[in-house]
Structure formats: structure tokens, C-alpha cells
Amino acid sequence: MSPAVKTSKVEAPAVFVTRHQVEKGSSIYQTLKSEGLNPQTILELVKAAKPILPLQDVASETAFELTWDGPERNTPLKLALRHAADSSLVIERNGPGLEWTASRIEHPITVVQKTFHGFVSNSLWESAEFVGMDPTLITSLAEVFAWQIDFNREVRRGDRWRLTVEQKLVDDKTIGWGNILVAEYENNGQVYTGIRFPAQGEKASYYFPNGQSLKRMFIKSPIKFGRITSGFSRSRFHPVLHVHRPHNGVDYGAPSGTPVMAVGSGTIESIGRKGGSGNMIKIRHNGTYSTAYLHLKGFATGLRKGSNVEQGQVIGYVGSTGLATGPHLHFAFYENGRYMDPLGLRFPSADPVAKNQLPKFNQLVQNALRTLPDWQLAQQDTPSGDKHPTDDTHTVLR
């Protein structure tokens, strides 16, 4: 009988993990040094990380973990930090003397559908904040209906809205928002519905449930949020010249630097400084229509005479150049070279859903509308508990 052979279990060396944060106003180099890493080790970490993330770009207050060879913290074995919502940087080695190797760890993004609904009691922006929606989604909502509603002047107390949007999650935490899939906005009793089709893809657009496009030749306003301070008039008292003269356009009051968009696609006819108009851009849209944008603080980079611009593209920024008492945009609209009041004009829609796509679109409409919350919820969830008012009071947009 053979003698029994004794075996012993080899225990893996214990490791010790510490958690840290890049100190405010400091750098990760200084923070690592204060945690006991010698300069040579830090330089090795920097070299290993460089192809993935330059460590000098790590922002202050970024959290990170260090793994050591034991509680005595003699030798660091790994550094891990979350440098983006969906990815982490890990730099590690298996033992003393071995080279550091870096890798990027991707955290899977889950996309779910989230619904919101709101009732305008004081402002459109506040209606989003009150129901816990990221207020930046109000900008996306305004973009959906930019051809139907001028959100600078047509939002009223008592308006209500509802939408279904893509919510992006990592580890059950919201990291951002995707596309609005379906939205409805009731403005002064008129309900507008927008369905995104196709639901995914760069060529997606928004359509009414009957397949007609929400898009028109021109969007209703060259700035997303602001206020009209002066309308189109054949005789207006000029605040600088102190004389009565025609006001051949619409003035939008907005903070200096507010982005200004081209209301339609076209070609820049002129760009530059022009006397009392200050910094000005004029765009030729076709053989009939042109628009001009005056008193700009500056122009978007890369634009010049002859540049093509797309509808909704930022072309400049609100300023007070030329004959202006304060920051505002003077927006002029021309039809066959004649000034027109843009606020009362209607324009043709873009192409509808193609006939061969209508069955697919109609199925999408039915499914999308079923995701929306009941209208009554939006009416009940108000800061004051107000019911739908009958007055015509305009809200103030922020």
C-alpha cells in the first residue's frame, strides 16, 4: 500500500483595493503621488494609458480605484477609472517587474422607451422640470414641431404635451436620451402629432399620422427660444434714429451669443459687415425666397459667400452690431425681392411617406400612439393643479 501523499492548497495572494478621487484643481499625477506611487511607476502608467486615454486629460474629481498586493500597499497592481459613462480604463500588471498593459472596458448601453407628459402653467420649460423630465428634451420637442408652432410667441398657458423618447441606460443609470419616437402637442386647442419614421436611421423624419410630412419649406423661427420684441410694420419709431420708418422684418430678443439658424436650405448670397445692419447674412433659398439675419455677434465657422446651408443649421449668433440698442436678431424675409411679413405666411410641406412604405408606417403609427400616456394625466399634473384654462394668455419662455 502506497503511503498517502499530502497536498496543500496554495492560497492566492491577497489583494487590497483602495478608492480615490482626483483632487479638485489637481491632476491625476499629483493625486497618485500623494497616494504613495513613485514617479517612475506613474510615468509607466501614463505611457501604458496613452493609446486609449492620455491621463493628463482626466478631469479633476474623477473617481478611480487602485489595487495593491496587500493591505501594506507595497506594490500597485491595477488602476481602474471610469472616464466616460459607457467605458472604463483599466491598467494592470500581474506582478512586480511586469509591464503595465491598458485596456478599455465597454459598459453595455440599454435603450428603453420612456414617456413624459406636461401641462403649461407658467412656462414650457417649467412644465418639463415639474414632471421630472430633462428640460433639454423640450428643445427636441420644439424641433419636432418647429414647422407648426413658433415656440417664441405661440405657446400659451393651458397647452399640453406628451411624448415617448429613447432613454439610454448604463448600469440602470440614465446617461442620455435618444430620439423622440412620437410626440403630441396641443396648442390653443389644436393638437399636432409627430411620428418618427423610420424609427431608426439618419434619414428618419417626422410625419402626421396620415403620412404627411411635418416639415415645410421654412421653419417658423430662426432661434429656438426667445421673444418677439418688434413685428413687421410699414411705419415704426426707430429707437436709435428717433424717426418713423418701415420695420421690414421681425426682431427677436435673446441673450448675446444665442445660436441663429437658417430657416430654410439655400446658398449664402452675402456675409459680412453692412453699415447699420451690423454683421449680416443673406441667404438665397430659391428663385422666389430669400432671408436675412442682422446685428449678429459673429458667424458660424466655415461660412462664406456661396456656401450651401441646410435648414436648421446654425449660421451665426445673436449680437448688437450696427444700429442696435441691445442684443437681438432682426430677421427679414423676401419674396421676389420684396419684404414680406414672415409670421403670416404658409408654405408647402415636404414629401409625404412613400406609397410603398405606407403599410409599414401605418403599423408603426398604431404602436407608437399606444405608448403615449393619457392626455388627462398631463392636465392633472400641474404645479398649481389648474384645469385647462380658457384664456388666451401667452406664456413666457425661458
Tab-separated table of C-alpha atoms in Angstrom:
chain	number	residue	atom	x	y	z
A	1	MET	CA	0.000	0.000	0.000
A	2	SER	CA	1.421	3.293	-1.128
A	3	PRO	CA	1.911	5.939	1.504
A	4	ALA	CA	-0.626	8.766	1.385
A	5	VAL	CA	0.642	11.877	-0.359
A	6	LYS	CA	-0.169	15.068	1.451
A	7	THR	CA	-1.259	18.004	-0.713
A	8	SER	CA	-1.504	21.590	0.377
A	9	LYS	CA	-3.754	24.237	-1.140
A	10	VAL	CA	-1.840	27.254	-2.426
A	11	GLU	CA	-3.673	30.418	-1.428
A	12	ALA	CA	-3.778	33.204	-3.975
A	13	PRO	CA	-2.052	36.301	-2.696
A	14	ALA	CA	-4.493	38.704	-1.069
A	15	VAL	CA	-5.092	41.976	-2.843
A	16	PHE	CA	-6.231	45.240	-1.361
A	17	VAL	CA	-8.401	47.791	-3.183
A	18	THR	CA	-8.493	51.491	-2.333
A	19	ARG	CA	-10.821	54.113	-3.774
A	20	HIS	CA	-9.749	57.656	-4.595
A	21	GLN	CA	-10.708	60.817	-6.414
A	22	VAL	CA	-8.612	63.293	-8.381
A	23	GLU	CA	-8.487	66.276	-6.105
A	24	LYS	CA	-10.235	69.439	-7.225
A	25	GLY	CA	-7.833	71.736	-9.022
A	26	SER	CA	-5.232	68.993	-9.118
A	27	SER	CA	-4.136	66.336	-11.625
A	28	ILE	CA	-4.145	62.556	-11.542
A	29	TYR	CA	-0.314	62.639	-11.431
A	30	GLN	CA	-0.349	64.677	-8.225
A	31	THR	CA	-3.128	62.537	-6.747
A	32	LEU	CA	-1.315	59.268	-7.479
A	33	LYS	CA	1.869	60.697	-5.992
A	34	SER	CA	0.020	61.689	-2.827
A	35	GLU	CA	-1.284	58.100	-2.566
A	36	GLY	CA	2.234	56.685	-2.422
A	37	LEU	CA	3.070	55.843	-6.054
A	38	ASN	CA	6.623	56.722	-7.025
A	39	PRO	CA	7.228	58.961	-10.071
A	40	GLN	CA	8.651	56.091	-12.175
A	41	THR	CA	5.512	53.980	-11.676
A	42	ILE	CA	3.283	56.939	-12.521
A	43	LEU	CA	5.217	57.558	-15.758
A	44	GLU	CA	4.801	53.875	-16.667
A	45	LEU	CA	1.041	54.174	-16.099
A	46	VAL	CA	0.914	57.293	-18.270
A	47	LYS	CA	2.811	55.555	-21.076
A	48	ALA	CA	0.565	52.472	-20.967
A	49	ALA	CA	-2.648	54.521	-20.938
A	50	LYS	CA	-1.693	56.913	-23.757
A	51	PRO	CA	-3.106	54.894	-26.727
A	52	ILE	CA	-6.506	54.769	-25.008
A	53	LEU	CA	-6.675	57.863	-22.816
A	54	PRO	CA	-3.987	60.440	-22.034
A	55	LEU	CA	-4.029	60.521	-18.237
A	56	GLN	CA	-3.323	64.247	-18.250
A	57	ASP	CA	-6.819	64.666	-19.754
A	58	VAL	CA	-8.514	63.048	-16.754
A	59	ALA	CA	-10.703	65.714	-15.164
A	60	SER	CA	-10.495	66.715	-11.531
A	61	GLU	CA	-12.916	64.925	-9.192
A	62	THR	CA	-12.786	61.780	-11.369
A	63	ALA	CA	-13.063	58.674	-9.181
A	64	PHE	CA	-10.640	55.746	-9.581
A	65	GLU	CA	-9.562	52.548	-7.828
A	66	LEU	CA	-6.105	51.204	-7.064
A	67	THR	CA	-5.449	47.505	-6.470
A	68	TRP	CA	-2.423	46.662	-4.302
A	69	ASP	CA	-0.528	43.470	-3.479
A	70	GLY	CA	-1.867	43.598	0.093
A	71	PRO	CA	-3.020	45.864	2.911
A	72	GLU	CA	0.537	47.136	3.326
A	73	ARG	CA	0.174	48.761	-0.110
A	74	ASN	CA	3.723	48.000	-1.153
A	75	THR	CA	3.135	47.405	-4.860
A	76	PRO	CA	0.283	48.690	-7.056
A	77	LEU	CA	-1.142	46.088	-9.436
A	78	LYS	CA	-4.046	47.848	-11.170
A	79	LEU	CA	-5.590	51.251	-11.776
A	80	ALA	CA	-9.218	51.466	-12.951
A	81	LEU	CA	-11.173	54.623	-13.702
A	82	ARG	CA	-14.495	55.409	-15.376
A	83	HIS	CA	-13.595	58.039	-17.952
A	84	ALA	CA	-16.952	58.014	-19.748
A	85	ALA	CA	-20.489	56.950	-18.980
A	86	ASP	CA	-20.134	53.820	-21.106
A	87	SER	CA	-16.442	52.929	-20.802
A	88	SER	CA	-13.647	52.496	-18.259
A	89	LEU	CA	-9.860	52.461	-18.485
A	90	VAL	CA	-8.056	49.594	-16.758
A	91	ILE	CA	-4.233	49.484	-16.452
A	92	GLU	CA	-2.820	46.372	-14.787
A	93	ARG	CA	0.110	44.016	-14.366
A	94	ASN	CA	0.243	40.509	-12.910
A	95	GLY	CA	3.192	41.016	-10.602
A	96	PRO	CA	6.203	43.182	-9.699
A	97	GLY	CA	8.513	43.923	-12.589
A	98	LEU	CA	5.979	43.143	-15.271
A	99	GLU	CA	4.949	45.764	-17.815
A	100	TRP	CA	1.679	47.639	-17.428
A	101	THR	CA	-0.979	46.907	-20.034
A	102	ALA	CA	-4.035	49.079	-20.635
A	103	SER	CA	-7.469	48.133	-21.934
A	104	ARG	CA	-10.798	49.810	-22.483
A	105	ILE	CA	-13.810	48.168	-20.836
A	106	GLU	CA	-17.102	48.916	-22.601
A	107	HIS	CA	-20.213	49.061	-20.450
A	108	PRO	CA	-23.290	47.952	-22.420
A	109	ILE	CA	-25.913	50.600	-23.129
A	110	THR	CA	-29.535	49.578	-22.750
A	111	VAL	CA	-32.132	51.589	-24.685
A	112	VAL	CA	-35.685	51.642	-23.339
A	113	GLN	CA	-38.737	53.763	-24.064
A	114	LYS	CA	-39.717	56.442	-21.561
A	115	THR	CA	-42.856	58.579	-21.630
A	116	PHE	CA	-43.414	62.085	-20.295
A	117	HIS	CA	-46.391	64.421	-20.281
A	118	GLY	CA	-46.772	68.020	-19.217
A	119	PHE	CA	-49.191	70.916	-18.880
A	120	VAL	CA	-48.054	74.500	-19.465
A	121	SER	CA	-48.987	76.559	-16.433
A	122	ASN	CA	-46.196	79.149	-16.350
A	123	SER	CA	-43.630	78.188	-18.975
A	124	LEU	CA	-42.913	75.322	-21.327
A	125	TRP	CA	-39.516	74.790	-19.688
A	126	GLU	CA	-41.066	74.670	-16.221
A	127	SER	CA	-43.665	72.130	-17.346
A	128	ALA	CA	-40.800	69.735	-18.141
A	129	GLU	CA	-38.974	70.360	-14.871
A	130	PHE	CA	-42.170	69.815	-12.873
A	131	VAL	CA	-42.729	66.286	-14.225
A	132	GLY	CA	-39.068	65.321	-13.806
A	133	MET	CA	-38.124	65.392	-17.465
A	134	ASP	CA	-34.708	66.554	-18.566
A	135	PRO	CA	-35.576	70.097	-19.749
A	136	THR	CA	-33.214	69.714	-22.714
A	137	LEU	CA	-35.813	67.364	-24.216
A	138	ILE	CA	-38.077	70.396	-24.563
A	139	THR	CA	-35.633	71.606	-27.212
A	140	SER	CA	-36.036	68.273	-29.011
A	141	LEU	CA	-39.819	68.563	-28.735
A	142	ALA	CA	-39.669	72.066	-30.215
A	143	GLU	CA	-37.589	70.721	-33.113
A	144	VAL	CA	-40.270	68.129	-33.929
A	145	PHE	CA	-42.946	70.835	-34.299
A	146	ALA	CA	-40.706	73.685	-35.497
A	147	TRP	CA	-42.759	73.966	-38.714
A	148	GLN	CA	-46.150	74.080	-36.969
A	149	ILE	CA	-45.537	76.182	-33.845
A	150	ASP	CA	-43.408	79.257	-33.243
A	151	PHE	CA	-42.312	78.462	-29.696
A	152	ASN	CA	-41.203	82.077	-29.242
A	153	ARG	CA	-44.704	83.536	-29.495
A	154	GLU	CA	-47.390	80.870	-29.852
A	155	VAL	CA	-47.056	78.873	-26.608
A	156	ARG	CA	-49.984	79.578	-24.308
A	157	ARG	CA	-50.958	78.782	-20.766
A	158	GLY	CA	-53.060	75.644	-20.971
A	159	ASP	CA	-51.036	73.983	-23.728
A	160	ARG	CA	-50.215	70.366	-23.007
A	161	TRP	CA	-47.816	67.853	-24.468
A	162	ARG	CA	-46.830	64.192	-24.284
A	163	LEU	CA	-44.039	62.163	-25.834
A	164	THR	CA	-42.235	58.832	-25.970
A	165	VAL	CA	-38.440	59.039	-26.113
A	166	GLU	CA	-35.485	56.645	-26.111
A	167	GLN	CA	-33.742	56.517	-22.735
A	168	LYS	CA	-30.129	55.316	-22.651
A	169	LEU	CA	-29.092	53.406	-19.526
A	170	VAL	CA	-25.806	52.018	-18.245
A	171	ASP	CA	-25.972	50.018	-15.013
A	172	ASP	CA	-29.554	51.259	-14.584
A	173	LYS	CA	-28.393	54.882	-14.639
A	174	THR	CA	-29.515	57.348	-17.306
A	175	ILE	CA	-26.595	58.511	-19.432
A	176	GLY	CA	-28.544	60.311	-22.147
A	177	TRP	CA	-31.528	60.433	-24.444
A	178	GLY	CA	-32.061	59.205	-27.965
A	179	ASN	CA	-34.782	60.070	-30.458
A	180	ILE	CA	-38.299	61.194	-29.701
A	181	LEU	CA	-40.332	58.391	-31.283
A	182	VAL	CA	-43.768	60.010	-31.080
A	183	ALA	CA	-44.985	63.311	-29.686
A	184	GLU	CA	-48.166	65.332	-29.437
A	185	TYR	CA	-48.543	68.999	-28.628
A	186	GLU	CA	-51.868	70.743	-28.064
A	187	ASN	CA	-51.532	74.444	-28.804
A	188	ASN	CA	-54.553	76.677	-28.200
A	189	GLY	CA	-56.894	73.728	-28.774
A	190	GLN	CA	-55.118	72.430	-31.914
A	191	VAL	CA	-53.415	69.037	-31.496
A	192	TYR	CA	-50.293	68.297	-33.547
A	193	THR	CA	-48.937	64.740	-33.729
A	194	GLY	CA	-45.486	63.742	-34.945
A	195	ILE	CA	-44.401	60.149	-35.662
A	196	ARG	CA	-40.731	59.380	-36.320
A	197	PHE	CA	-40.354	57.189	-39.422
A	198	PRO	CA	-38.432	55.067	-39.795
A	199	ALA	CA	-37.918	54.796	-36.045
A	200	GLN	CA	-34.133	54.417	-36.554
A	201	GLY	CA	-31.670	55.748	-39.099
A	202	GLU	CA	-30.236	59.055	-40.235
A	203	LYS	CA	-32.910	59.545	-42.902
A	204	ALA	CA	-35.776	59.401	-40.404
A	205	SER	CA	-38.216	62.302	-40.301
A	206	TYR	CA	-41.479	63.196	-38.557
A	207	TYR	CA	-44.906	62.752	-40.108
A	208	PHE	CA	-48.534	63.310	-39.214
A	209	PRO	CA	-50.488	60.054	-38.667
A	210	ASN	CA	-51.873	60.384	-42.215
A	211	GLY	CA	-48.350	60.209	-43.647
A	212	GLN	CA	-47.970	63.907	-44.496
A	213	SER	CA	-44.618	65.435	-43.517
A	214	LEU	CA	-44.346	67.870	-40.622
A	215	LYS	CA	-41.511	69.565	-42.478
A	216	ARG	CA	-42.182	72.640	-44.566
A	217	MET	CA	-40.036	74.809	-46.765
A	218	PHE	CA	-39.219	77.053	-43.772
A	219	ILE	CA	-39.190	76.582	-40.016
A	220	LYS	CA	-41.197	79.174	-38.111
A	221	SER	CA	-38.396	80.855	-36.187
A	222	PRO	CA	-34.639	81.392	-36.689
A	223	ILE	CA	-33.980	80.988	-32.937
A	224	LYS	CA	-35.305	78.189	-30.755
A	225	PHE	CA	-36.321	80.227	-27.726
A	226	GLY	CA	-36.647	83.963	-27.306
A	227	ARG	CA	-39.286	86.635	-27.629
A	228	ILE	CA	-40.533	88.869	-30.410
A	229	THR	CA	-39.757	92.450	-29.422
A	230	SER	CA	-40.904	94.154	-32.607
A	231	GLY	CA	-43.028	92.949	-35.501
A	232	PHE	CA	-43.260	93.781	-39.190
A	233	SER	CA	-44.521	97.331	-39.759
A	234	ARG	CA	-44.752	99.873	-42.563
A	235	SER	CA	-44.081	102.652	-40.047
A	236	ARG	CA	-42.276	102.229	-36.737
A	237	PHE	CA	-40.432	104.678	-34.471
A	238	HIS	CA	-36.750	103.737	-34.694
A	239	PRO	CA	-35.230	103.564	-31.176
A	240	VAL	CA	-31.782	104.753	-32.353
A	241	LEU	CA	-32.537	107.193	-35.194
A	242	HIS	CA	-35.702	108.563	-33.488
A	243	VAL	CA	-37.648	108.771	-36.725
A	244	HIS	CA	-40.600	106.850	-38.130
A	245	ARG	CA	-39.571	104.428	-40.833
A	246	PRO	CA	-40.651	100.981	-42.088
A	247	HIS	CA	-39.633	97.989	-39.995
A	248	ASN	CA	-39.219	95.407	-42.722
A	249	GLY	CA	-38.740	92.375	-40.545
A	250	VAL	CA	-39.215	90.824	-37.122
A	251	ASP	CA	-36.988	91.414	-34.096
A	252	TYR	CA	-36.262	88.547	-31.708
A	253	GLY	CA	-34.893	89.486	-28.304
A	254	ALA	CA	-32.428	86.911	-26.949
A	255	PRO	CA	-29.176	86.855	-24.963
A	256	SER	CA	-25.990	87.706	-26.813
A	257	GLY	CA	-24.485	84.545	-28.299
A	258	THR	CA	-27.809	82.731	-28.807
A	259	PRO	CA	-27.469	80.488	-31.898
A	260	VAL	CA	-29.270	81.691	-35.040
A	261	MET	CA	-30.484	79.099	-37.562
A	262	ALA	CA	-31.182	79.264	-41.273
A	263	VAL	CA	-34.962	78.898	-41.622
A	264	GLY	CA	-34.514	77.058	-44.913
A	265	SER	CA	-31.866	75.455	-47.084
A	266	GLY	CA	-30.083	77.684	-49.556
A	267	THR	CA	-26.912	79.487	-50.625
A	268	ILE	CA	-25.262	82.398	-48.829
A	269	GLU	CA	-25.674	85.436	-51.059
A	270	SER	CA	-23.720	87.810	-48.811
A	271	ILE	CA	-21.970	87.676	-45.439
A	272	GLY	CA	-20.114	90.363	-43.530
A	273	ARG	CA	-20.432	93.815	-42.006
A	274	LYS	CA	-23.011	96.078	-43.622
A	275	GLY	CA	-23.475	99.533	-42.087
A	276	GLY	CA	-26.398	99.858	-39.668
A	277	SER	CA	-27.279	96.191	-40.203
A	278	GLY	CA	-24.057	95.186	-38.462
A	279	ASN	CA	-22.893	91.647	-39.088
A	280	MET	CA	-25.378	90.257	-41.584
A	281	ILE	CA	-26.022	87.087	-43.565
A	282	LYS	CA	-28.369	86.931	-46.557
A	283	ILE	CA	-29.447	83.538	-47.918
A	284	ARG	CA	-30.994	82.793	-51.308
A	285	HIS	CA	-33.356	79.812	-50.894
A	286	ASN	CA	-34.652	79.565	-54.472
A	287	GLY	CA	-35.752	81.835	-57.294
A	288	THR	CA	-38.526	83.292	-55.121
A	289	TYR	CA	-37.468	83.453	-51.472
A	290	SER	CA	-34.543	84.964	-49.571
A	291	THR	CA	-33.904	85.699	-45.882
A	292	ALA	CA	-31.544	87.998	-43.987
A	293	TYR	CA	-30.195	87.878	-40.414
A	294	LEU	CA	-28.912	91.176	-38.968
A	295	HIS	CA	-26.964	92.535	-35.959
A	296	LEU	CA	-25.130	89.239	-35.418
A	297	LYS	CA	-22.349	88.984	-32.880
A	298	GLY	CA	-20.475	86.690	-35.240
A	299	PHE	CA	-20.799	83.987	-37.876
A	300	ALA	CA	-20.526	80.212	-37.645
A	301	THR	CA	-17.106	78.971	-38.708
A	302	GLY	CA	-16.514	77.950	-42.297
A	303	LEU	CA	-19.238	80.100	-43.864
A	304	ARG	CA	-18.548	82.377	-46.805
A	305	LYS	CA	-20.321	83.788	-49.839
A	306	GLY	CA	-21.519	80.861	-51.951
A	307	SER	CA	-21.637	78.376	-49.034
A	308	ASN	CA	-24.592	75.998	-49.004
A	309	VAL	CA	-26.531	75.828	-45.742
A	310	GLU	CA	-29.184	73.398	-44.550
A	311	GLN	CA	-32.475	74.181	-42.876
A	312	GLY	CA	-31.908	74.475	-39.117
A	313	GLN	CA	-28.126	74.874	-39.483
A	314	VAL	CA	-26.540	77.395	-37.085
A	315	ILE	CA	-25.209	80.270	-39.171
A	316	GLY	CA	-24.443	82.904	-36.536
A	317	TYR	CA	-25.102	84.243	-33.061
A	318	VAL	CA	-27.330	86.970	-31.649
A	319	GLY	CA	-25.496	90.242	-31.091
A	320	SER	CA	-25.923	94.004	-31.128
A	321	THR	CA	-23.721	95.136	-34.010
A	322	GLY	CA	-24.768	98.060	-36.201
A	323	LEU	CA	-27.722	100.262	-35.191
A	324	ALA	CA	-28.958	98.223	-32.236
A	325	THR	CA	-29.829	99.262	-28.683
A	326	GLY	CA	-29.222	95.770	-27.316
A	327	PRO	CA	-28.724	92.145	-28.300
A	328	HIS	CA	-31.402	90.955	-30.716
A	329	LEU	CA	-31.853	89.375	-34.122
A	330	HIS	CA	-33.530	91.300	-36.930
A	331	PHE	CA	-34.954	88.715	-39.323
A	332	ALA	CA	-36.044	89.792	-42.812
A	333	PHE	CA	-37.965	87.728	-45.352
A	334	TYR	CA	-38.140	88.450	-49.081
A	335	GLU	CA	-40.488	87.178	-51.780
A	336	ASN	CA	-39.355	88.109	-55.303
A	337	GLY	CA	-37.143	90.792	-53.746
A	338	ARG	CA	-39.966	92.403	-51.733
A	339	TYR	CA	-40.087	92.457	-47.947
A	340	MET	CA	-42.807	90.207	-46.520
A	341	ASP	CA	-44.106	89.617	-43.000
A	342	PRO	CA	-42.892	86.045	-42.290
A	343	LEU	CA	-45.276	85.498	-39.377
A	344	GLY	CA	-48.365	85.209	-41.547
A	345	LEU	CA	-47.029	83.100	-44.409
A	346	ARG	CA	-47.737	79.414	-45.040
A	347	PHE	CA	-45.539	77.176	-47.170
A	348	PRO	CA	-45.881	73.764	-48.817
A	349	SER	CA	-44.909	70.585	-46.946
A	350	ALA	CA	-42.067	68.243	-47.768
A	351	ASP	CA	-42.756	64.891	-49.437
A	352	PRO	CA	-45.119	62.508	-47.595
A	353	VAL	CA	-44.361	58.891	-46.712
A	354	ALA	CA	-43.787	56.944	-49.921
A	355	LYS	CA	-46.794	54.871	-51.000
A	356	ASN	CA	-44.880	51.595	-50.836
A	357	GLN	CA	-43.955	52.402	-47.204
A	358	LEU	CA	-47.473	53.288	-46.027
A	359	PRO	CA	-48.409	49.799	-44.670
A	360	LYS	CA	-45.244	49.738	-42.552
A	361	PHE	CA	-45.814	53.335	-41.470
A	362	ASN	CA	-49.452	52.740	-40.518
A	363	GLN	CA	-48.448	49.819	-38.295
A	364	LEU	CA	-45.801	51.981	-36.645
A	365	VAL	CA	-48.375	54.738	-36.015
A	366	GLN	CA	-50.694	52.362	-34.177
A	367	ASN	CA	-47.902	51.007	-31.987
A	368	ALA	CA	-46.405	54.434	-31.291
A	369	LEU	CA	-49.643	56.103	-30.267
A	370	ARG	CA	-50.352	53.294	-27.815
A	371	THR	CA	-47.158	54.163	-25.905
A	372	LEU	CA	-48.325	57.700	-25.074
A	373	PRO	CA	-49.764	58.444	-21.613
A	374	ASP	CA	-53.371	59.573	-21.300
A	375	TRP	CA	-53.968	63.258	-22.022
A	376	GLN	CA	-55.762	63.675	-18.688
A	377	LEU	CA	-52.543	62.918	-16.818
A	378	ALA	CA	-50.910	65.971	-18.352
A	379	GLN	CA	-53.867	68.085	-17.274
A	380	GLN	CA	-53.761	66.791	-13.695
A	381	ASP	CA	-50.003	67.125	-13.225
A	382	THR	CA	-49.605	70.889	-12.930
A	383	PRO	CA	-47.737	72.936	-10.331
A	384	SER	CA	-50.986	74.519	-9.144
A	385	GLY	CA	-53.416	71.767	-10.044
A	386	ASP	CA	-55.057	74.108	-12.564
A	387	LYS	CA	-57.504	72.697	-15.058
A	388	HIS	CA	-57.345	73.657	-18.717
A	389	PRO	CA	-57.913	77.447	-18.788
A	390	THR	CA	-59.935	79.165	-21.445
A	391	ASP	CA	-57.963	82.418	-21.543
A	392	ASP	CA	-55.521	83.288	-24.293
A	393	THR	CA	-52.613	84.246	-22.023
A	394	HIS	CA	-49.161	83.822	-23.571
A	395	THR	CA	-46.523	82.057	-21.514
A	396	VAL	CA	-43.037	83.383	-21.010
A	397	LEU	CA	-40.416	81.002	-22.401
A	398	ARG	CA	-37.046	80.654	-20.733
